[in-house]
Tab-separated table of C-alpha atoms in Angstrom:
chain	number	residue	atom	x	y	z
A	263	UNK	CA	128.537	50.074	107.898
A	264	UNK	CA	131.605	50.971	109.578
A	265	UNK	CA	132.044	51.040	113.134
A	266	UNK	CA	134.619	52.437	115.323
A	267	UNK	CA	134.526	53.205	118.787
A	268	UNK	CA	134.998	56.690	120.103
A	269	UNK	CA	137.873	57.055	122.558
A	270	UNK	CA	136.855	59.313	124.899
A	271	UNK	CA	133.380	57.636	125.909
A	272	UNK	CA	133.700	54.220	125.079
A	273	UNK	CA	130.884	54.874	122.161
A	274	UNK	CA	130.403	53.115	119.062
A	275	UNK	CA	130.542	54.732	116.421
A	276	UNK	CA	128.945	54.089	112.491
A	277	UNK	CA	129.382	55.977	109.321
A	278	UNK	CA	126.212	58.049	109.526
A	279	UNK	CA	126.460	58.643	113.008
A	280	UNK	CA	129.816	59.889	112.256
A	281	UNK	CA	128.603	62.032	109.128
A	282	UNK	CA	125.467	63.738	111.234
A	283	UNK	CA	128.074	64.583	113.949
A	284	UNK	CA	130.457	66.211	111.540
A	285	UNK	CA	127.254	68.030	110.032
A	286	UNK	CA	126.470	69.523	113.367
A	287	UNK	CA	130.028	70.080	114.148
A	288	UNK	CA	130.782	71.643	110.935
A	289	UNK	CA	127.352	73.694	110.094
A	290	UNK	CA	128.351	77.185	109.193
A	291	UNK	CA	131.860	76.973	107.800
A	292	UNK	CA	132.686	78.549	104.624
A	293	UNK	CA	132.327	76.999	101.523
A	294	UNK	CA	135.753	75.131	100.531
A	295	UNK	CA	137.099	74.133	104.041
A	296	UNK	CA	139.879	71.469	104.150
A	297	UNK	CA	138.672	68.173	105.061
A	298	UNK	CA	137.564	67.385	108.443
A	299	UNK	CA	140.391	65.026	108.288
A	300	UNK	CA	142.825	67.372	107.262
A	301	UNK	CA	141.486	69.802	109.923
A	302	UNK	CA	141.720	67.069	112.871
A	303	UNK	CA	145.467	66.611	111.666
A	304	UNK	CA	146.722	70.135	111.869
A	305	UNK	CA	145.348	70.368	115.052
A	306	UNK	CA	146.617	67.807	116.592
A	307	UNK	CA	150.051	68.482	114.941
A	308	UNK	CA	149.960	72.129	117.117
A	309	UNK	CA	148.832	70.886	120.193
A	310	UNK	CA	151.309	67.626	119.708
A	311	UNK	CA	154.158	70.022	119.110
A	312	UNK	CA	153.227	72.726	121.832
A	313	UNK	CA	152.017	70.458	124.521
A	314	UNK	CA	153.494	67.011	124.001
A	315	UNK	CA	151.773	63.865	123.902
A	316	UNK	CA	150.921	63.285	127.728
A	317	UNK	CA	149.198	66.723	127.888
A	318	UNK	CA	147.088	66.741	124.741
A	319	UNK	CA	144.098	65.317	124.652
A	320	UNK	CA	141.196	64.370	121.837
A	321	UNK	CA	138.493	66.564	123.106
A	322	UNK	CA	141.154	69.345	122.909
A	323	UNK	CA	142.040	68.065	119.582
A	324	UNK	CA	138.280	67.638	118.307
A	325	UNK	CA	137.439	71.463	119.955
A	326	UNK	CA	140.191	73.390	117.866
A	327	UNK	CA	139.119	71.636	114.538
A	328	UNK	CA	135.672	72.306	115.610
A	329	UNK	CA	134.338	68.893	115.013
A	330	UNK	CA	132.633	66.313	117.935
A	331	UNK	CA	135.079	63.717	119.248
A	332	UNK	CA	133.098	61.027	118.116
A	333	UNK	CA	134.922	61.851	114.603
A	334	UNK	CA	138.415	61.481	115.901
A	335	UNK	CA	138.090	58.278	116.756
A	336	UNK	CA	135.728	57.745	113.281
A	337	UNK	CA	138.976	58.592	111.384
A	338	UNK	CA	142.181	57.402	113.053
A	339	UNK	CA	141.227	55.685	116.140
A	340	UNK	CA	142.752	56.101	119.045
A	341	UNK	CA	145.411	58.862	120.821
A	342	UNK	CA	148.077	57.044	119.330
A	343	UNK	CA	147.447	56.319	116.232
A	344	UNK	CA	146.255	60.127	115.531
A	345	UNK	CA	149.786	61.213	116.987
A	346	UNK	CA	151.326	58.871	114.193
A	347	UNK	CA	149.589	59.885	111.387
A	348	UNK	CA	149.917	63.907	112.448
A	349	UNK	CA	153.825	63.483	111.849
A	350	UNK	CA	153.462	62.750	108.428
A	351	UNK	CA	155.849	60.002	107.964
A	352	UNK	CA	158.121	60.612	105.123
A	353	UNK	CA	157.325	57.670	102.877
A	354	UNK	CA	155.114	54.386	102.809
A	355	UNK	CA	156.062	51.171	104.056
A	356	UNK	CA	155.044	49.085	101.666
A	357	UNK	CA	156.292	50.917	98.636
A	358	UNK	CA	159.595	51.363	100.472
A	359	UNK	CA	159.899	47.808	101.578
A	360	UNK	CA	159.509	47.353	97.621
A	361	UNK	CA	161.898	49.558	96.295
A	362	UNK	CA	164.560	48.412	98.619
A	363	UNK	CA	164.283	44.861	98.096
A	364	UNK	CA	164.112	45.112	94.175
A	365	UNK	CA	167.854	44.424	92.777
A	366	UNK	CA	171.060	42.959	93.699
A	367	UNK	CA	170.959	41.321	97.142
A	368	UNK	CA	174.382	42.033	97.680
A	369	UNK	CA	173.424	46.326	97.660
A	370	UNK	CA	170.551	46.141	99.574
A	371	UNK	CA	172.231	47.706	102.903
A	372	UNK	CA	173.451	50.216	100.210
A	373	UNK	CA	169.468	51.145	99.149
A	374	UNK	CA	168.357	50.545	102.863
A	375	UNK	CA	170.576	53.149	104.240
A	376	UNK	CA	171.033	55.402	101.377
A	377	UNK	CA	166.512	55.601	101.914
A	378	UNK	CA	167.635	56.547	105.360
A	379	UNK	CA	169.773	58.980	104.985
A	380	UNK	CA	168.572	61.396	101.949
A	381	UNK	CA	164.971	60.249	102.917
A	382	UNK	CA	164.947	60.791	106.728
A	383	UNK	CA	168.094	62.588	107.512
A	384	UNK	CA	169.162	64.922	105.334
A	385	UNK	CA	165.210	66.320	105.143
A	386	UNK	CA	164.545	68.984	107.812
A	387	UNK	CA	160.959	67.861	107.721
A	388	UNK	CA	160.889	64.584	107.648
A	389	UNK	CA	163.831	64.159	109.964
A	390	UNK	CA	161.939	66.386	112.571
A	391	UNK	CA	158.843	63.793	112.130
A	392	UNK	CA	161.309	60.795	112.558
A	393	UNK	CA	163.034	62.442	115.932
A	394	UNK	CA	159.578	63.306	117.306
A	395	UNK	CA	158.273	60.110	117.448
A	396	UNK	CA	161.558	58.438	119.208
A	397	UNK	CA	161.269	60.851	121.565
A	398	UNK	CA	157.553	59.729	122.012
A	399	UNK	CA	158.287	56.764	121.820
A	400	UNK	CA	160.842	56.596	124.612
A	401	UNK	CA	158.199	58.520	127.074
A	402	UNK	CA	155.155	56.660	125.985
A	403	UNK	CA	155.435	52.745	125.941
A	404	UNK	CA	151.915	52.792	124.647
A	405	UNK	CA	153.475	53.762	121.364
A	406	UNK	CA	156.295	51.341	121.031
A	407	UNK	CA	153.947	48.751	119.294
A	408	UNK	CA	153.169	51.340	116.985
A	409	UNK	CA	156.794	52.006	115.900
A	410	UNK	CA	157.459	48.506	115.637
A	411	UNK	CA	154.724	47.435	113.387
A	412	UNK	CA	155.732	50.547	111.303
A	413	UNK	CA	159.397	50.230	111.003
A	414	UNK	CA	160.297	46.243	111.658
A	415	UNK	CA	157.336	44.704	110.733
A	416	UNK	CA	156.398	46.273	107.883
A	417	UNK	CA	159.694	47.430	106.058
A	418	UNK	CA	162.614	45.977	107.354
A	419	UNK	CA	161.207	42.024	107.791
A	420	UNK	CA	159.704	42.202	104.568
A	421	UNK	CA	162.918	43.537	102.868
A	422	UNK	CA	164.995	40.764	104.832
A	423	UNK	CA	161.910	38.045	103.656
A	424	UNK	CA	162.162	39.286	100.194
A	425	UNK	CA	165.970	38.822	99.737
A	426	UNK	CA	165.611	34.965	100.987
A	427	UNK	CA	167.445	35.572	103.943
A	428	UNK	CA	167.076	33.479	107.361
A	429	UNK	CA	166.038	34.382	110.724
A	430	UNK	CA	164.284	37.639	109.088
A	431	UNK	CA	162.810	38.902	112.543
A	432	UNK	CA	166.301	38.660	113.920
A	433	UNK	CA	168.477	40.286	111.411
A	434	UNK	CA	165.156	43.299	110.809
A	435	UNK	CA	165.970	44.556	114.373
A	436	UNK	CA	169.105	44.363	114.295
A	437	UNK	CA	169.248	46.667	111.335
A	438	UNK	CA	166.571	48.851	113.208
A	439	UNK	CA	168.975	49.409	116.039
A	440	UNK	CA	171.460	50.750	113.626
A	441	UNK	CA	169.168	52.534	111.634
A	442	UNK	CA	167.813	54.390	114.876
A	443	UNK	CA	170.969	54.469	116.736
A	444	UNK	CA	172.349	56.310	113.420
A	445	UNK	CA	169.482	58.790	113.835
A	446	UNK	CA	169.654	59.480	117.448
A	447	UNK	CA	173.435	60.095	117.710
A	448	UNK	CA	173.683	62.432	114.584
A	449	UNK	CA	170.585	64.502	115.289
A	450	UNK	CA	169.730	64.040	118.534
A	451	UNK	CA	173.216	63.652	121.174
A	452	UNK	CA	175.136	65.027	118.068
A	453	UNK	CA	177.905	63.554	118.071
A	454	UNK	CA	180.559	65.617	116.215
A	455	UNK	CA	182.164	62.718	114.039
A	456	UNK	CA	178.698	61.717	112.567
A	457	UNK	CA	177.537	65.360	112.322
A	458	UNK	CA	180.325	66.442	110.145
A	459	UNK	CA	179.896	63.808	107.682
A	460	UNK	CA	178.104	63.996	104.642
A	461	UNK	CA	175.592	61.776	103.184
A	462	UNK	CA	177.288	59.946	101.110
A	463	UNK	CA	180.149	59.235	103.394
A	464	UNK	CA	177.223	58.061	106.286
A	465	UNK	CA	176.009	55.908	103.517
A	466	UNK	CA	179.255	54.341	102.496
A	467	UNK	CA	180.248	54.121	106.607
A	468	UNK	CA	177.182	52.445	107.291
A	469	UNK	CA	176.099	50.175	104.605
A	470	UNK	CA	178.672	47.911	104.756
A	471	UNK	CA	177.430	46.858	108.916
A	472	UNK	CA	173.571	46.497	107.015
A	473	UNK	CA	174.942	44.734	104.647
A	474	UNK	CA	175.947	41.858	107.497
A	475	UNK	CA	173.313	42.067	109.125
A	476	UNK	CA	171.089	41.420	106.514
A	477	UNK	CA	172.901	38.344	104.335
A	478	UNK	CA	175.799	37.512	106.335
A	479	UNK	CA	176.434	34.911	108.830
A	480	UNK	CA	174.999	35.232	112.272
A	481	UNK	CA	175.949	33.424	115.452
A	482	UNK	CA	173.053	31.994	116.484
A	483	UNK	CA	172.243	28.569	117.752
């Protein structure tokens, strides 16, 4: 059985526990209902949106999809992790990791950024996910971790790992800071020289510094 412990009490939580509470919460609905999952998610994506992250709460969360809390915490966890999975992120980190390190070492700033920018940047969606959760994350330290596992440790060190290269931690933030810093000043401060370029031109601008950080020579002692 598993168990998970409910955020808002402090309440463990098993599988059938979990299923008689989304019974109860759930008795009456029609016939052919999303998933509770799916019904915990849009919530929390309108109340996320509307009220921010500081201001929303589970219960709230739990009371709009019309299930117990109990289940929120059955499914995803905790606050955090809930706001994470509600924006959707545009691809997964494993298969990307993948895809980018597969072929010619010397490219693989190329694939890196060129995933970046017609993944993440040039999507409305996706790139409205991506600029939420900076924003979160620069309000809410509690999320940092979250971001970091996500992004560095679980794309960019393994891509930097799977090309052979040294001091993979160090050169997987370094791309990270150009890979949000990219990001940030095109979409957020808008900057006019990187708003008025296109894709291709960001990816040919900004490959090339990737490029170094992942397989050239760094200073370091």
């Amino acid at each position: 059985m598993v168990v998970k412990r409910d955020e808002a009490g402090g309440h463990e939580v098993g599988d059938d526990e979990a299923r008689g509470a989304e019974s109860t919460a759930r008795r009456g609905r029609r016939p052919g209902a999303s998933t509770t999952r799916d019904e915990i998610l849009a919530a929390a994506r309108r109340q996320f949106a509307e009220l921010g992250f500081r201001r929303t709460s589970v219960r709230a969360i739990a009371r709009e999809a019309g299930v117990d809390p109990k289940l929120v915490g059955h499914w995803f966890g905790g606050k955090a992790e809930l706001f994470v999975a509600s924006v959707q992120l545009p691809f997964s980190p494993r298969e990307l990791a993948d895809r980018i390190a597969q072929g010619d070492p010397d490219r693989v700033g190329e694939r890196l950024v060129t995933a970046l920018v017609h993944g993440v940047l040039e999507d409305p969606a996706a790139r409205g996910r991506g600029i939420a959760l900076l924003r979160a994350v620069a309000t809410e330290p509690q999320l940092a971790p979250l971001l970091r596992r996500l992004v560095v440790a679980e794309v960019l060190t393994p891509v930097a790992r799977a090309i052979g290269a040294d001091h993979a931690e160090v050169r997987a933030s370094l791309v990270a800071s150009q890979m949000v810093g990219l990001l940030m000043m095109r979409h957020v401060v808008e900057l006019g020289p990187l708003v008025e370029r296109g894709p291709d031109e960001l990816v040919a601008l900004v490959a090339p510094t990737v490029q170094r950080y992942l397989t050239g020579e760094l200073p370091l002692a």
